[in-house]
Coordinates of C-alpha atoms in Angstrom, one line a residue:
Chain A
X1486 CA 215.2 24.8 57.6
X1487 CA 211.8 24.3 58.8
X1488 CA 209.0 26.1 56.9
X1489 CA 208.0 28.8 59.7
X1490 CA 210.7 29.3 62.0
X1491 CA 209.8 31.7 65.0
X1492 CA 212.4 33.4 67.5
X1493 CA 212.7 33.5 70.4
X1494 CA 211.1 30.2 72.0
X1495 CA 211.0 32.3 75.3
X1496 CA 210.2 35.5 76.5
X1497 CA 210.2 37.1 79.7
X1498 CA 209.6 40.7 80.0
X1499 CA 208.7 43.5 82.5
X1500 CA 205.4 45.8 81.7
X1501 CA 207.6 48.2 81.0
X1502 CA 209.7 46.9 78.4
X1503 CA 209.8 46.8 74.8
X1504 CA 210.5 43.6 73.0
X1505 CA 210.0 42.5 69.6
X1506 CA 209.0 38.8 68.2
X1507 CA 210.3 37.3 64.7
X1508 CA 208.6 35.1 62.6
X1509 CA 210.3 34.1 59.2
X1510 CA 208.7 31.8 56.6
X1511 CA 210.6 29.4 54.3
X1512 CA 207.7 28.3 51.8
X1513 CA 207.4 30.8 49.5
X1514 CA 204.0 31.6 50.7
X1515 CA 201.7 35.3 50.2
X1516 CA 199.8 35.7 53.9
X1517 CA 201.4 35.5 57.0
X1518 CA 199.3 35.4 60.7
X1519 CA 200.2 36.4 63.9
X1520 CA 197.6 34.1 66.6
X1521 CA 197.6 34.0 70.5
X1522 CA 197.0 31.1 72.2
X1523 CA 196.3 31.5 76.7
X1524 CA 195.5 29.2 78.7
X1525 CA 191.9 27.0 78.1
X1526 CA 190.6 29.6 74.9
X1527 CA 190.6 29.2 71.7
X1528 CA 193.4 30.0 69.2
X1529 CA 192.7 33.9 68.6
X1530 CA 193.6 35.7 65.2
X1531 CA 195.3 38.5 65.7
X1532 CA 196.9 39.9 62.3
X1533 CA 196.5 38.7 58.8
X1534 CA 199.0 40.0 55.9
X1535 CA 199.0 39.1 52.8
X1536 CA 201.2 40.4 50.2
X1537 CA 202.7 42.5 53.1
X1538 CA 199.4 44.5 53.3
X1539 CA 197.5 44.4 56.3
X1540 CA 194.3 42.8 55.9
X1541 CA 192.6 42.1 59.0
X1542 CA 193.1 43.6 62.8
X1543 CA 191.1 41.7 65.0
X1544 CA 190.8 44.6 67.8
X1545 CA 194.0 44.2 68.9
X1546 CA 195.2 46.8 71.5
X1547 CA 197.6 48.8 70.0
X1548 CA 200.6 47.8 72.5
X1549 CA 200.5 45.0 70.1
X1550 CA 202.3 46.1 66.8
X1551 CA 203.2 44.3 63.5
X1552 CA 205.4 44.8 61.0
X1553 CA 205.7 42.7 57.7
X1554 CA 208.5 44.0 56.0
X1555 CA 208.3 41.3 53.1
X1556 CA 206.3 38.0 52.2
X1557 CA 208.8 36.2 54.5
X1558 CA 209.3 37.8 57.5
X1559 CA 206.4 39.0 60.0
X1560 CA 207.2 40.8 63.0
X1561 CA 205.2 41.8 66.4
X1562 CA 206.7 44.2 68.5
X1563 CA 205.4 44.5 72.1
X1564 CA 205.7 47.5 74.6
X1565 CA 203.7 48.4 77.6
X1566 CA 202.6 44.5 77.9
X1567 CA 200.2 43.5 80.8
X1568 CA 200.6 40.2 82.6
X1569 CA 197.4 39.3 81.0
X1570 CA 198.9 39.4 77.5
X1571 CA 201.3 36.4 78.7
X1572 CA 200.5 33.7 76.5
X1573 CA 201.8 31.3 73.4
X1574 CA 202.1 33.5 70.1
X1575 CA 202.0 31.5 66.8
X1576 CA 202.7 32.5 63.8
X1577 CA 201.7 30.8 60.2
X1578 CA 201.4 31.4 57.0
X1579 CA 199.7 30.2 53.6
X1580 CA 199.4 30.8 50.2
X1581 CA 197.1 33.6 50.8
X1582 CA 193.7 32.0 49.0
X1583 CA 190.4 31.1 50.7
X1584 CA 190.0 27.8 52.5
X1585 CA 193.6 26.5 52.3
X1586 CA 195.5 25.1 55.3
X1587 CA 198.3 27.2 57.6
X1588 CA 201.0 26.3 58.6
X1589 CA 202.7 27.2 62.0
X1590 CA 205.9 27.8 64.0
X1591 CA 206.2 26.5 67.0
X1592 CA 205.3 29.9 68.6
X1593 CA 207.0 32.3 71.4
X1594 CA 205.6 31.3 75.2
X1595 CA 205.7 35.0 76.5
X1596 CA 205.4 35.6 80.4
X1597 CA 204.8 39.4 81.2
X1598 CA 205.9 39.8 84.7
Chain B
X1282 CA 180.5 33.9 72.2
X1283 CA 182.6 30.6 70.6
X1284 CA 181.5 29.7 67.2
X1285 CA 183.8 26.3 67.7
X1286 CA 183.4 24.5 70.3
X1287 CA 184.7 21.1 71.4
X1288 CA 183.1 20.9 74.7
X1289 CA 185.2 17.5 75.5
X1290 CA 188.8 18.9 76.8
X1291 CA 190.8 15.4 77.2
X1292 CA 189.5 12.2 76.0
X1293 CA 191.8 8.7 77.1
X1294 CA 191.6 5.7 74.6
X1295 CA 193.3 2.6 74.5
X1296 CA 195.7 1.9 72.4
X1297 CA 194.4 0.2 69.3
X1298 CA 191.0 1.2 69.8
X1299 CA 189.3 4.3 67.7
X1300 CA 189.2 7.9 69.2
X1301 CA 186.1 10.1 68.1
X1302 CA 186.8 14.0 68.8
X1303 CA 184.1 15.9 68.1
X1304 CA 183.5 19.4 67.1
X1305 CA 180.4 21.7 67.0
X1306 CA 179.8 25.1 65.3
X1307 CA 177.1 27.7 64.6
X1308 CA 177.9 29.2 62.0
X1309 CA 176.3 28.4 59.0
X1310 CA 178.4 30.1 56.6
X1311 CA 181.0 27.8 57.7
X1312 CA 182.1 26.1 54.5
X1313 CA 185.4 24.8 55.4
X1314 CA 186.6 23.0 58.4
X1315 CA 190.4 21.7 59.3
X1316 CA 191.8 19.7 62.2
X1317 CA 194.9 20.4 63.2
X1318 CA 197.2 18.4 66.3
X1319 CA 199.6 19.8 68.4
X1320 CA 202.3 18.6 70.6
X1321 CA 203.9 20.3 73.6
X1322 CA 206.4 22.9 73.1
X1323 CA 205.6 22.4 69.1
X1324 CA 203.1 24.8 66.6
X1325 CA 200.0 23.3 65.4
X1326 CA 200.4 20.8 62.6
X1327 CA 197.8 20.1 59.7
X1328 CA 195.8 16.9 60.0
X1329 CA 193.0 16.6 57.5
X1330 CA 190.4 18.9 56.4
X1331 CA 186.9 18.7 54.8
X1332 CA 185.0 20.9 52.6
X1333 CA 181.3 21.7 53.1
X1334 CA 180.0 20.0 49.7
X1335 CA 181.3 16.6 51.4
X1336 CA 180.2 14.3 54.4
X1337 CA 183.5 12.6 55.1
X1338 CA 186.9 12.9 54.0
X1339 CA 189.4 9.7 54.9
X1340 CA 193.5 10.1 55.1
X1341 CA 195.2 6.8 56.2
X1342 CA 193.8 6.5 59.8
X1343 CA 192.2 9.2 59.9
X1344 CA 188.3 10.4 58.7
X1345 CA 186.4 13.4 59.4
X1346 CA 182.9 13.7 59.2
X1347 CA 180.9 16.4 58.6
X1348 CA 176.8 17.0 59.8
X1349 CA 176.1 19.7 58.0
X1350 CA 172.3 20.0 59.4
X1351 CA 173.9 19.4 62.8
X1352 CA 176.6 21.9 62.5
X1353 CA 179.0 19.0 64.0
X1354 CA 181.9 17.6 62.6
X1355 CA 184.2 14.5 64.4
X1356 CA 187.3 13.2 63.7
X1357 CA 188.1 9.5 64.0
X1358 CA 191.3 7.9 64.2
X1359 CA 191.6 4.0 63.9
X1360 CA 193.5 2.6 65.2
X1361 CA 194.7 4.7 67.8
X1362 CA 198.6 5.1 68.8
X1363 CA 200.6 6.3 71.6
X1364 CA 202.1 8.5 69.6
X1365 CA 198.6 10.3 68.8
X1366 CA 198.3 12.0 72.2
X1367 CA 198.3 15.3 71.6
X1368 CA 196.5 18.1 71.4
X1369 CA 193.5 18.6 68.8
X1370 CA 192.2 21.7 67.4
X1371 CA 189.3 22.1 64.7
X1372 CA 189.2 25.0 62.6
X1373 CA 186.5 26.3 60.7
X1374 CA 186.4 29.1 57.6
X1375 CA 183.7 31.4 57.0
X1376 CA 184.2 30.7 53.5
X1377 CA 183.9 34.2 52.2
X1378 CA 185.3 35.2 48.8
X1379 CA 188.9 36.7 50.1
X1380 CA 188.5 35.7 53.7
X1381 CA 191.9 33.7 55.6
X1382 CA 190.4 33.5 58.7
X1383 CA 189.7 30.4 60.9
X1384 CA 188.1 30.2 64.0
X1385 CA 189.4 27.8 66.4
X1386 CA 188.4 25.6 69.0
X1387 CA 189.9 25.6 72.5
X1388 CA 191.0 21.9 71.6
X1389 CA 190.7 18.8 73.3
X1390 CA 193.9 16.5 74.4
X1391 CA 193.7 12.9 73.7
X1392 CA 196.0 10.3 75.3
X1393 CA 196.4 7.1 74.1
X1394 CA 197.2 4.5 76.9
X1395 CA 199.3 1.4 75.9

């Protein structure tokens, strides 16, 4: 088992559907992240967790939801998308202290159609 | 506005030669900074990282640097490989008691020609 393991690797979905992405962490670690990454910008945080409690939003539109049932499973569920929100979304997590390294999955490439 | 930039977006070396990447911030709260690689079709893997009491910090072939009055940091990697294109991200931490978040760059691909 890799350490963060993300499903599905693909996603293709209409603005009208709903769809859910899965992230599931193997290393026994506090804080989980959801990040986008598009095309030419910088990684962006989107949700922080740690100890399943939500700790940071970063103005996330709220057709963008999360859900972190426990420590080792991190969810996003998506509804209403716009083509704009197409991009690759990377989860990670860490031990949930200051200034420690994450680590990722390799991430869901979402195309919004 | 970016507070971590790395204003070079590819960068070709030779094989066996040393790559610099560089990275610039404005932040000065910054206290930590990481570098991270990543291949196609892969997540972001850890590299090396620095904190803001040192200048340099060396792993095997690779060194960061850190210019603290500059607010720059580089990585270098001696010698270089063909296996090192990829993909190169900096990070950088605001440091604050609690905080987890790290502000990326946009990254800057490196191939390595043989």
């Amino acid at each position: 088992e890799t350490g963060v393991t993300q499903t599905p690797r693909h996603l293709v979905m209409g603005m009208t559907n709903k769809k859910s992405l899965k992230c599931e962490q193997h290393l026994g670690h506090n804080a989980m992240y959801w990040y986008k990454q598009s095309a030419k910008k910088p990684l962006e945080l989107m949700f922080v967790y740690n100890f399943k409690e939500q700790t940071e939003n970063n103005s996330v539109p709220s057709r963008f939801s999360p859900e972190c049932p426990n420590s080792s499973h991190l969810f996003l569920h998506l509804h209403t998308l716009q083509p704009e929100d197409s991009a690759l979304y990377l989860c990670a997590s860490s031990q949930g202290h200051t200034n420690e390294k994450l680590f990722f999955g390799s991430g869901t490439q979402l195309s919004v159609l | 506005d970016q507070q971590v930039k790395q204003n070079s977006p590819s960068l070709s070396v030779q094989e066996g030669r040393i790559s610099i990447l560089n990275c610039d911030y404005t932040n000065s709260m910054f206290d930590y900074f990481l570098w991270y690689k990543k291949y196609p079709a892969e997540g972001p893997t850890f590299l090396i990282s620095i904190s803001s009491i040192k200048d340099k910090n060396e792993d095997g072939r690779f060194t960061v640097f850190l210019n603290k009055s500059a607010k720059h940091l580089s990585l270098h990697i001696v010698p270089s490989q063909p296996g090192d294109s990829a993909v190169y991200f900096c990070a950088a931490s605001p440091g604050t008691s609690g905080t987890y978040k790290y502000i990326f760059g946009t990254g800057t691909r490196l191939k390595v020609l043989a």
